[in-house]
PDB file of C-alpha atoms and ligand atoms in Angstrom:
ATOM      1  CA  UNK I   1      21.494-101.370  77.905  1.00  0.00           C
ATOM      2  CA  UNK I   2      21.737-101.336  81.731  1.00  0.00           C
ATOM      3  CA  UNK I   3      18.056-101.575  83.204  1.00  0.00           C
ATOM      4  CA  UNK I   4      18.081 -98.555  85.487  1.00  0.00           C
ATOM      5  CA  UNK I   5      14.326 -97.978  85.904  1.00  0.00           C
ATOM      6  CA  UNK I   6      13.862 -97.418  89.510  1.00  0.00           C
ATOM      7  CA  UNK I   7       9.942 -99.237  90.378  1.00  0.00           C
ATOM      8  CA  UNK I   8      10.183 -97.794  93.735  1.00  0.00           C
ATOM      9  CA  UNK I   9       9.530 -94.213  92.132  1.00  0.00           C
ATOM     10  CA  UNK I  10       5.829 -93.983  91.235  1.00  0.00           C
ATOM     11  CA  UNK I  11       4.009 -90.455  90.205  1.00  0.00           C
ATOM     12  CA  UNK I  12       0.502 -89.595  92.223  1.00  0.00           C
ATOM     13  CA  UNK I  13      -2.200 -88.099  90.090  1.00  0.00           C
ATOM     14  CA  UNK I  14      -2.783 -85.755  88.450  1.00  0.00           C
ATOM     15  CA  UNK I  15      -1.082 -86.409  85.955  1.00  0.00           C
ATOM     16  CA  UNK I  16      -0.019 -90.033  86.558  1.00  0.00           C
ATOM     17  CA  UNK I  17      -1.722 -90.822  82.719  1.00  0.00           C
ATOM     18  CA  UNK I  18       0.635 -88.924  80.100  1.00  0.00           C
ATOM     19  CA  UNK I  19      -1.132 -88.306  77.151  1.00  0.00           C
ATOM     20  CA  UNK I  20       0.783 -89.364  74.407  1.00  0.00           C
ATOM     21  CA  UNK I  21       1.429 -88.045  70.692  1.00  0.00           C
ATOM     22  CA  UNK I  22       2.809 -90.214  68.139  1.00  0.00           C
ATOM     23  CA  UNK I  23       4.286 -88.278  65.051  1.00  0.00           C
ATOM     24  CA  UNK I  24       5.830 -90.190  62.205  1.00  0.00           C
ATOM     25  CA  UNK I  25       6.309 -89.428  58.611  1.00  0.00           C
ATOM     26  CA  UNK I  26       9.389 -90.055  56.028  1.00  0.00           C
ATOM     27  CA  UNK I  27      12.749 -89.040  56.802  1.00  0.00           C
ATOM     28  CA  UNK I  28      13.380 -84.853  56.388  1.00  0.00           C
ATOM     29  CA  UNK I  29       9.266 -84.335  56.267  1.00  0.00           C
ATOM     30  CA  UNK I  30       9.743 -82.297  59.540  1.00  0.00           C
ATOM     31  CA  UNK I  31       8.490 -84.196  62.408  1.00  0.00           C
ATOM     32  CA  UNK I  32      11.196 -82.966  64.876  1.00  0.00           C
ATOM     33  CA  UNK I  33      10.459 -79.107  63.892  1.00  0.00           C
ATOM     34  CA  UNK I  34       6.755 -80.325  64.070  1.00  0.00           C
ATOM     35  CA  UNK I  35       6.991 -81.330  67.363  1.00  0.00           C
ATOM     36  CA  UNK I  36       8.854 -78.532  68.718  1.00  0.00           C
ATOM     37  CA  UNK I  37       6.272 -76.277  66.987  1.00  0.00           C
ATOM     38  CA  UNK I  38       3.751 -78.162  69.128  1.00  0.00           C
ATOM     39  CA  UNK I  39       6.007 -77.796  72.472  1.00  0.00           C
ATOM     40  CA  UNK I  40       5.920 -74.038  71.874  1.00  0.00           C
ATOM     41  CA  UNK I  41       2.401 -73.830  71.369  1.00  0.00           C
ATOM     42  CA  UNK I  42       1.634 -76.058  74.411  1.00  0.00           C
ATOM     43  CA  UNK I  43       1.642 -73.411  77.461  1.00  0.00           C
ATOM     44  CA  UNK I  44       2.401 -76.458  79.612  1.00  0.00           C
ATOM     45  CA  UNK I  45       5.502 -76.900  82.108  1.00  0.00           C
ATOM     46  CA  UNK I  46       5.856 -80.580  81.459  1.00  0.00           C
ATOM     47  CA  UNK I  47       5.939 -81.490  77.742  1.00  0.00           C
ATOM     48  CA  UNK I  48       8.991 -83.957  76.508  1.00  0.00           C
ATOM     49  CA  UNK I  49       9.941 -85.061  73.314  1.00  0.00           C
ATOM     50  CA  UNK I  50      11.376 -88.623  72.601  1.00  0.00           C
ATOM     51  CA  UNK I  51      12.950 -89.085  69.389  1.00  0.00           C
ATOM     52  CA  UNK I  52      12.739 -92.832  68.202  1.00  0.00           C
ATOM     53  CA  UNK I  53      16.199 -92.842  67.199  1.00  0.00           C
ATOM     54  CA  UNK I  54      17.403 -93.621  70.847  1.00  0.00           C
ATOM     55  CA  UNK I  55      15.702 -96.719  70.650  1.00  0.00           C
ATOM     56  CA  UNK I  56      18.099 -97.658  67.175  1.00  0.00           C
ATOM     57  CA  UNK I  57      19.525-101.283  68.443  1.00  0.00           C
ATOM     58  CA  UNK I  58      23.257-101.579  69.002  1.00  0.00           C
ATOM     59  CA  UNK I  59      25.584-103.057  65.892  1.00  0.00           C
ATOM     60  CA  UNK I  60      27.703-105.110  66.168  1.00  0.00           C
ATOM     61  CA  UNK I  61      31.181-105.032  64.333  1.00  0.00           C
ATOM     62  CA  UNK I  62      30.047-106.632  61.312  1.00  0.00           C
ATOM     63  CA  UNK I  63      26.341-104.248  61.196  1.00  0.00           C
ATOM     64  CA  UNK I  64      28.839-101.285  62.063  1.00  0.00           C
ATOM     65  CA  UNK I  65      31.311-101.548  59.269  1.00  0.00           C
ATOM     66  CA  UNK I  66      28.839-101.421  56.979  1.00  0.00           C
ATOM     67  CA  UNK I  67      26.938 -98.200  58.732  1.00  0.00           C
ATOM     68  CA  UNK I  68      30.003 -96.328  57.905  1.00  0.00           C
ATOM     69  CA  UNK I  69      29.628 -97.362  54.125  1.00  0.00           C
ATOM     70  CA  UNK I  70      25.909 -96.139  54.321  1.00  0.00           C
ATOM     71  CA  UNK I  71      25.066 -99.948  53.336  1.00  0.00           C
ATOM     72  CA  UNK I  72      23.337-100.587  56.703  1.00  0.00           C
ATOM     73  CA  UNK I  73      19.803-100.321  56.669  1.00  0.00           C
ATOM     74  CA  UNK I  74      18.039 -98.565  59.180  1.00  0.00           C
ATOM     75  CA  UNK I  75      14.912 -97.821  57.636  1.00  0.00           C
ATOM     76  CA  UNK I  76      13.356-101.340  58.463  1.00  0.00           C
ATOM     77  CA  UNK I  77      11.491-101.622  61.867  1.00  0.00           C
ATOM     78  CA  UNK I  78      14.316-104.547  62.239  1.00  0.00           C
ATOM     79  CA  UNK I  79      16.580-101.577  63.100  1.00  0.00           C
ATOM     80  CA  UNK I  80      14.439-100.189  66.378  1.00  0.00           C
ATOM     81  CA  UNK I  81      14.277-101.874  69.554  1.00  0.00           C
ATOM     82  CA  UNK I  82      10.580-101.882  69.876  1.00  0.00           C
ATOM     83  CA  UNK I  83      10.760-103.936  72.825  1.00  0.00           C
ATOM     84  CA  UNK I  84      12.480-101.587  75.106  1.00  0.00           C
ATOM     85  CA  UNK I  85      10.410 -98.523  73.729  1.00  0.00           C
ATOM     86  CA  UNK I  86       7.330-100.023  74.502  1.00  0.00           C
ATOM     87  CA  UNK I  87       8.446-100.826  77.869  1.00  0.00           C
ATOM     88  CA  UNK I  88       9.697 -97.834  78.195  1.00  0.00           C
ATOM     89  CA  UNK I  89       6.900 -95.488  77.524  1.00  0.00           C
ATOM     90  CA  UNK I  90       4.511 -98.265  79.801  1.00  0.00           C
ATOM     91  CA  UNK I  91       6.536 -97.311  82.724  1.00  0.00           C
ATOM     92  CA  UNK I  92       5.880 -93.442  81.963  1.00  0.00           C
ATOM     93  CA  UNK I  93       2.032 -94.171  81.284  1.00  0.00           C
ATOM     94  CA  UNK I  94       2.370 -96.055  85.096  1.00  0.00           C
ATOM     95  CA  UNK I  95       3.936 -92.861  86.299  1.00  0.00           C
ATOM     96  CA  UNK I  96       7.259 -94.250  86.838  1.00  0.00           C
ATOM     97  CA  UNK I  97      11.005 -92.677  85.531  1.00  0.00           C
ATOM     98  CA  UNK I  98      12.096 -94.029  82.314  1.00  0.00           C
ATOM     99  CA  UNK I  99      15.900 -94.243  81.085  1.00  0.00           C
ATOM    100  CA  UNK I 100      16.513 -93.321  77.413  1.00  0.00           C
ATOM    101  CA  UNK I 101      19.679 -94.289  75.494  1.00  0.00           C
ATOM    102  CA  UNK I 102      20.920 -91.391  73.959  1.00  0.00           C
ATOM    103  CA  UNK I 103      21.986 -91.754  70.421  1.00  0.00           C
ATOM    104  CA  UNK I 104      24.750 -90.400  68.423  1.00  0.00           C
ATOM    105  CA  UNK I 105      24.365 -90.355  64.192  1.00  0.00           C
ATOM    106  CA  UNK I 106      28.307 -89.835  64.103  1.00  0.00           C
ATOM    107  CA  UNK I 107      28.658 -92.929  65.639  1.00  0.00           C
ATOM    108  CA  UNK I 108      26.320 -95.333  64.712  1.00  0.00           C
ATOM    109  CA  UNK I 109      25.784 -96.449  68.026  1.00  0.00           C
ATOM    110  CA  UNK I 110      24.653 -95.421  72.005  1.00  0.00           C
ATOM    111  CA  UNK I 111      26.156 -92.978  74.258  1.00  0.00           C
ATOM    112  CA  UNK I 112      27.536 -94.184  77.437  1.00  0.00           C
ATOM    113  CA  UNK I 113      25.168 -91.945  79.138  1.00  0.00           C
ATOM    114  CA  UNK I 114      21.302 -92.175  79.386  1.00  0.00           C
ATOM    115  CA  UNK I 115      18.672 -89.365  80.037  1.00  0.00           C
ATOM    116  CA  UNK I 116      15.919 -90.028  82.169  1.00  0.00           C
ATOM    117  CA  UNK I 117      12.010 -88.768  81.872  1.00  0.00           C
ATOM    118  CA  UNK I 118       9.872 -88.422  84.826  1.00  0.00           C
ATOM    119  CA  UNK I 119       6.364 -88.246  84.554  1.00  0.00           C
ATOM    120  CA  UNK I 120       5.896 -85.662  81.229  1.00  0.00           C
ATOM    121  CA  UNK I 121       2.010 -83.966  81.260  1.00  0.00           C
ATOM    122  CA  UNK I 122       2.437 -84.912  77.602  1.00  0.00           C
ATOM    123  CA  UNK I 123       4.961 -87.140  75.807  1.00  0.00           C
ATOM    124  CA  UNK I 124       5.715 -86.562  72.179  1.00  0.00           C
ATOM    125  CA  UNK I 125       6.936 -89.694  70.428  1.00  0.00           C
ATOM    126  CA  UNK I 126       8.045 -88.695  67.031  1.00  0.00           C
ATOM    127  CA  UNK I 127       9.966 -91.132  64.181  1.00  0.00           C
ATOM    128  CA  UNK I 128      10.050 -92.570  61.043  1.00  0.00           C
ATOM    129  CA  UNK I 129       8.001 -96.091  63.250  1.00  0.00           C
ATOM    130  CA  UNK I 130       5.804 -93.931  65.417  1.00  0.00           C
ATOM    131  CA  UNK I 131       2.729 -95.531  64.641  1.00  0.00           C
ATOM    132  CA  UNK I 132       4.440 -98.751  63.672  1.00  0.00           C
ATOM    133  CA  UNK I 133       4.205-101.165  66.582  1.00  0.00           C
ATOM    134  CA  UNK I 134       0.345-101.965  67.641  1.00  0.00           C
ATOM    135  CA  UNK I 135       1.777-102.393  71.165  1.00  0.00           C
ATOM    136  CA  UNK I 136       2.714 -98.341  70.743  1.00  0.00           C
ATOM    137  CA  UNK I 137      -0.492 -97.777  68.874  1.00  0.00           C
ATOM    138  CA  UNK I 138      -2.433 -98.841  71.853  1.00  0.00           C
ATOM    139  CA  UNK I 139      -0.424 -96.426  74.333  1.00  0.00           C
ATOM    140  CA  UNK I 140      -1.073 -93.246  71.899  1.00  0.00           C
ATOM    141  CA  UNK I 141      -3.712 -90.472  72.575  1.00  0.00           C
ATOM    142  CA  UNK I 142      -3.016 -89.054  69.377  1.00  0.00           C
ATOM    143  CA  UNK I 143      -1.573 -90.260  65.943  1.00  0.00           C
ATOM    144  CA  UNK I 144       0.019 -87.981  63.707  1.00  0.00           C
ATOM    145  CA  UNK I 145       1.229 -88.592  59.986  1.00  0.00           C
ATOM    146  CA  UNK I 146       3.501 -85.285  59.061  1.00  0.00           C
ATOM    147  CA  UNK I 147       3.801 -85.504  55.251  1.00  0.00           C
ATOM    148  CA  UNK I 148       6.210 -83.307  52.736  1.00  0.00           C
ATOM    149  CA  UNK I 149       7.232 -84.305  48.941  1.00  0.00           C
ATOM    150  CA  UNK I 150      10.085 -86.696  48.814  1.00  0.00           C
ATOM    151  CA  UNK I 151      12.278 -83.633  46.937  1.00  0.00           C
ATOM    152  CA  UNK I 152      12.401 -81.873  50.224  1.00  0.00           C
ATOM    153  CA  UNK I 153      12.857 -84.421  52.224  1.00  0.00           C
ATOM    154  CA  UNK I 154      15.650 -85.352  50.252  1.00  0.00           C
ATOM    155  CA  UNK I 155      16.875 -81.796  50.269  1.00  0.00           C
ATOM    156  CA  UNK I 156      16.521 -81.187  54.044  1.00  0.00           C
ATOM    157  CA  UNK I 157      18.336 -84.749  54.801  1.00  0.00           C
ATOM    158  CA  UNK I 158      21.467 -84.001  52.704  1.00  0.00           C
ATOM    159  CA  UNK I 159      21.702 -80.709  54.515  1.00  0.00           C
ATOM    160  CA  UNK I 160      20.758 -82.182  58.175  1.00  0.00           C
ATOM    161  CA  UNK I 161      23.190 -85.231  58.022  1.00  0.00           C
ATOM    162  CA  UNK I 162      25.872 -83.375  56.546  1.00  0.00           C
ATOM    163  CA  UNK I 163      25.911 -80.391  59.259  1.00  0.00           C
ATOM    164  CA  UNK I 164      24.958 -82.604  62.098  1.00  0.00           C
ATOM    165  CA  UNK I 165      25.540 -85.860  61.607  1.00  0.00           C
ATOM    166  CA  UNK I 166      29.165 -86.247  59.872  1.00  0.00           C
ATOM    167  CA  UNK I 167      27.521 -87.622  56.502  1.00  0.00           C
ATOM    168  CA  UNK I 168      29.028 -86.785  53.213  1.00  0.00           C
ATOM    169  CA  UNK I 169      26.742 -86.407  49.852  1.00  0.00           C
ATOM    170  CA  UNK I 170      27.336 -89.277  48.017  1.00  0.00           C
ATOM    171  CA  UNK I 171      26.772 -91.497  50.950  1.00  0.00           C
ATOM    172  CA  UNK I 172      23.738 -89.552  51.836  1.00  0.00           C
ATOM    173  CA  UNK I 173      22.547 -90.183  48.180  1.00  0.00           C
ATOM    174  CA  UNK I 174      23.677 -93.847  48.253  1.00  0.00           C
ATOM    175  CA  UNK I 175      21.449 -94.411  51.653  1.00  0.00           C
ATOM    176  CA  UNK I 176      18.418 -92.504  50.596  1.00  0.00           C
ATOM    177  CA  UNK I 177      18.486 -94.498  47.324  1.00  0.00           C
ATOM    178  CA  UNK I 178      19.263 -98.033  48.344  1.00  0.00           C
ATOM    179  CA  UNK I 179      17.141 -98.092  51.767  1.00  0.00           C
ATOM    180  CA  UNK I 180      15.049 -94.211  52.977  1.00  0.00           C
ATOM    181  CA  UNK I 181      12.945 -94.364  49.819  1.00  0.00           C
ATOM    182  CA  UNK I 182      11.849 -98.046  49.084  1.00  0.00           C
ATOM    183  CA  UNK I 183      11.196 -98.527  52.478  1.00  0.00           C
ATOM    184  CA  UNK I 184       9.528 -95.344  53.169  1.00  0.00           C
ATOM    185  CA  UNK I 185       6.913 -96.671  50.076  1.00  0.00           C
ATOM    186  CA  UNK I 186       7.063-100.044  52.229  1.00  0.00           C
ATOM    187  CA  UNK I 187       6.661 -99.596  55.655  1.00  0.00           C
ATOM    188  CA  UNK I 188       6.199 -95.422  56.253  1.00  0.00           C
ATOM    189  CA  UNK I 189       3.826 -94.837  54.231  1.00  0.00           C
ATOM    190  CA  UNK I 190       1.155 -97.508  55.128  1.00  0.00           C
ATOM    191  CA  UNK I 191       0.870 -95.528  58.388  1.00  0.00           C
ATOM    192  CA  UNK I 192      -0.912 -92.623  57.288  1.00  0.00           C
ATOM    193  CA  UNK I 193      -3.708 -95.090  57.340  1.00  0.00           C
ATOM    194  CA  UNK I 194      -3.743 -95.201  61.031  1.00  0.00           C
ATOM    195  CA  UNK I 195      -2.863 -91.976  62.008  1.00  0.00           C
ATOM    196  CA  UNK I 196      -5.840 -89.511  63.246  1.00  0.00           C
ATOM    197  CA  UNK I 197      -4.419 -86.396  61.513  1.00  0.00           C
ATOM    198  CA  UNK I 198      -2.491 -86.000  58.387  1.00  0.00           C
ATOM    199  CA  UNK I 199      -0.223 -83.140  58.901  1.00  0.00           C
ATOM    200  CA  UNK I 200       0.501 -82.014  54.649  1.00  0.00           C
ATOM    201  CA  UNK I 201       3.526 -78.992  54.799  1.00  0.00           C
ATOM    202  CA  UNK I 202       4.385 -79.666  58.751  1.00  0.00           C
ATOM    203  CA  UNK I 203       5.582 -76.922  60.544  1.00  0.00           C
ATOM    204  CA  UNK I 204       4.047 -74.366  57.898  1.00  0.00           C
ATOM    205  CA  UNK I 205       0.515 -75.585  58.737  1.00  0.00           C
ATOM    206  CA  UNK I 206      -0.435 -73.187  61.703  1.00  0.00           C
ATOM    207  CA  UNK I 207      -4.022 -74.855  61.006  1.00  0.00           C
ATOM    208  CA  UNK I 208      -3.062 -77.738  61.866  1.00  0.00           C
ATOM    209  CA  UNK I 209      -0.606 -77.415  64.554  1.00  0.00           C
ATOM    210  CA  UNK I 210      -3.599 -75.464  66.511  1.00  0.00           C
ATOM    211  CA  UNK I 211      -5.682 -77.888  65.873  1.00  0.00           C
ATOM    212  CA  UNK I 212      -3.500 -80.526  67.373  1.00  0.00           C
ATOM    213  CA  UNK I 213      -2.467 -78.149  70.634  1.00  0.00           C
ATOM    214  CA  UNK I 214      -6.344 -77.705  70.972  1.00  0.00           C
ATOM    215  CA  UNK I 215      -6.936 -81.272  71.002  1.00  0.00           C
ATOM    216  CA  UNK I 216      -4.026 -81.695  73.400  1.00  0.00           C
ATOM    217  CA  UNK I 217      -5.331 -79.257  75.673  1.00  0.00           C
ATOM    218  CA  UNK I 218      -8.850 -80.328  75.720  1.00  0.00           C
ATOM    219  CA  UNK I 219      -7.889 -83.954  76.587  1.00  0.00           C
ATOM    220  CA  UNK I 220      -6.216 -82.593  78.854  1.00  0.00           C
ATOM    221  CA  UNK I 221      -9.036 -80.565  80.820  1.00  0.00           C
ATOM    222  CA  UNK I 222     -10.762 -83.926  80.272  1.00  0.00           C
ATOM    223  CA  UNK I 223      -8.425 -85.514  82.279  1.00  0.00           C
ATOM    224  CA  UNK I 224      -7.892 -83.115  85.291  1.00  0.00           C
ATOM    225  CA  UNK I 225     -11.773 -82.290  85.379  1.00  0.00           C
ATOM    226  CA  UNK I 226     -12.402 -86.551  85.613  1.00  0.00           C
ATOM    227  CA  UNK I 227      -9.210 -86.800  88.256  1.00  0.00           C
ATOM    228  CA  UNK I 228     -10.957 -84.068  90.460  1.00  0.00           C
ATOM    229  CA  UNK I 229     -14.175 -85.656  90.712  1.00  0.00           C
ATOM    230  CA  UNK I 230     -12.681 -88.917  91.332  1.00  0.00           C
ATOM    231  CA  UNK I 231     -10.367 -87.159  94.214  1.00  0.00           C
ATOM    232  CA  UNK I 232     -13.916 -85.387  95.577  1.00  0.00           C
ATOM    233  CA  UNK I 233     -15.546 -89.299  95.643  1.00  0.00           C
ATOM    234  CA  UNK I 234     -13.091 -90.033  97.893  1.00  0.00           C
ATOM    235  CA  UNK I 235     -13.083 -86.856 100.111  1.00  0.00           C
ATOM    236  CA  UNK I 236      -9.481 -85.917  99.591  1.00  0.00           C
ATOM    237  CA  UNK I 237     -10.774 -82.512  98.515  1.00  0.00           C
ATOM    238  CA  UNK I 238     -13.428 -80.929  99.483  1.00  0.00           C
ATOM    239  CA  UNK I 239     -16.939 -80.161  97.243  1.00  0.00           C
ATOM    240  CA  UNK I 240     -16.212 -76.638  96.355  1.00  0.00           C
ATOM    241  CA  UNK I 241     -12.822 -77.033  95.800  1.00  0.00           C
TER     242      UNK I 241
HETATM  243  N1  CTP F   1      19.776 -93.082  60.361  1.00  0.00           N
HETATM  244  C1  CTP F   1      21.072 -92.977  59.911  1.00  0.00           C
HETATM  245  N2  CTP F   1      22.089 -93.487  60.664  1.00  0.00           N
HETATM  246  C2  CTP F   1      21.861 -94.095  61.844  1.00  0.00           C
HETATM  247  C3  CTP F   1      20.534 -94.221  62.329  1.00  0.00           C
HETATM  248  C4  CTP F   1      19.508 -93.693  61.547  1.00  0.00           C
HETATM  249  O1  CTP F   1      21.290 -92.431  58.826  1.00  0.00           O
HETATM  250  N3  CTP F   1      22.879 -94.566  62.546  1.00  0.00           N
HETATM  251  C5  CTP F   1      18.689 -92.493  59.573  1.00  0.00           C
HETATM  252  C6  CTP F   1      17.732 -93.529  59.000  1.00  0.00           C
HETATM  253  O2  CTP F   1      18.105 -93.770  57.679  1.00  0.00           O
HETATM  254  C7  CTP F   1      16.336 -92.865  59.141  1.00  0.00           C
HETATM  255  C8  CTP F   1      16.612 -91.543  59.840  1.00  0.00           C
HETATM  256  O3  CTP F   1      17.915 -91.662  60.394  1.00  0.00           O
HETATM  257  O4  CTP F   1      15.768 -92.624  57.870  1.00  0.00           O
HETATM  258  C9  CTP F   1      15.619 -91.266  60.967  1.00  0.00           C
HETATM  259  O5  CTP F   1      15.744 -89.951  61.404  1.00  0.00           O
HETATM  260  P1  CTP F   1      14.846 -88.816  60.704  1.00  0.00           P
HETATM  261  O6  CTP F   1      13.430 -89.260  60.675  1.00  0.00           O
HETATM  262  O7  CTP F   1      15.440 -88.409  59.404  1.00  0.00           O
HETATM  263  O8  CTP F   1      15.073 -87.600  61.693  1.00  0.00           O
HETATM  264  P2  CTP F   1      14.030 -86.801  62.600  1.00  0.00           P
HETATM  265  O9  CTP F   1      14.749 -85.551  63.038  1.00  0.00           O
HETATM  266  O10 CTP F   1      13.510 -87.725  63.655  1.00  0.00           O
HETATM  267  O11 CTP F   1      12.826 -86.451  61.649  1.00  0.00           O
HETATM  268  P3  CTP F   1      12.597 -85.244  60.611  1.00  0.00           P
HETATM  269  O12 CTP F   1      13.733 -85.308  59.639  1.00  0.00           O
HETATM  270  O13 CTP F   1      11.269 -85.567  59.988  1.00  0.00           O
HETATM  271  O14 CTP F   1      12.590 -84.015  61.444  1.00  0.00           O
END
């Protein structure tokens, strides 16, 4: 992908330190709805939500033929460009704009276009790899594990991939069989052990999600009420301000 990360563009403070939430949990456990449940809850201006799928590496011919026979297998970290995530989300922790590919399921592959994110308050980061990648680990305020019984995951990825993401239901079957679940048990799963919060049910815990939009909001506080002083140190703003 075309580097189009413009270094000139730096963020002042505030906010110039997103605070970022790492959500991952099997495929179909609910971490998209999760993190939209958190969105709404934030009352925040500034909130974005970065799916890891745009960071899916490009096929070639060979890797792509076999997508389309649901024999590719992109349930190993092999399949994400870590690299470019990481730098990606280090240039939003420095405050600068960040391109993201946008990725299309139909296709097995990246849009032409890209989005770009400019300094977020608070950055979700949700995907099966969230808190995969020690490199990401380090960058995250908050780790989140979202967990749901493999039958409804199951259930809710047949449905999502054949509504919105051209799938039929054998293929669906054949992928979750030969690649979601044995390397869900492999590689998912471990991560609960790093995670902060385990999220059981996901977007039907109200406990929980409050709990996390309290944290978030704290931090937060934290932050502005630490960014302030440092501002009134300097004498940019005055004493009582
Ligand atoms: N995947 C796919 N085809 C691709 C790329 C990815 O089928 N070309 C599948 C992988 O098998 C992986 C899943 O996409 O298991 C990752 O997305 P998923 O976690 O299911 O979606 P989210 O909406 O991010 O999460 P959730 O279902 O928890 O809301």
């Amino acid at each position: 992908m075309k580097d189009t990360v413009n270094h000139k563009t730096h963020y002042s403070p505030p906010w110039a330190d997103v605070s970022i939430i790492g959500i991952a949990g099997s495929s179909g456990s609910g971490k998209s709805t999760l993190s939209h449940a958190i969105v709404s809850k934030l009352n925040l201006p500034w909130v974005v939500i970065l799916s890891m799928d745009s960071f899916y590496k490009t096929l070639d011919a060979e890797a792509s033929r076999q997508a389309f026979l649901n024999e590719y297998d992109f349930d190993s970290p092999e399949a994400i460009d870590f690299d470019v995530l990481v730098s990606r989300l280090r240039d939003l922790k420095a405050g600068k704009r960040a391109e993201i590919p946008i990725y299309s399921f139909a296709k097995h592959a990246r849009e032409e276009k890209t989005t770009s994110i400019y300094s977020p308050h608070v950055l979700i980061l949700e995907g099966i790899f969230a808190l995969y990648d020690p490199r990401v680990l380090e960058l995250l305020d908050m780790k989140i594990f979202c967990e749901a019984d493999a039958d409804t995951c199951l259930g809710r990825r047949i449905l999502r991939d054949v509504e919105e993401r051209g799938r039929d239901i054998e293929g669906c079957i054949k992928q979750w069989f030969t690649f979601v679940k044995p390397n869900f048990e492999r590689y998912v799963e471990p991560q609960r052990k790093v995670a902060d919060v385990i999220v059981p049910r996901g977007v039907e815990n109200r406990v929980a999600i409050t709990m996390v939009v309290q944290y978030i909001e704290r931090t937060l506080t934290e932050k502005s009420k630490s960014h302030r002083a440092e501002l009134k140190k300097l004498g940019q703003i005055a004493e009582d301000d």
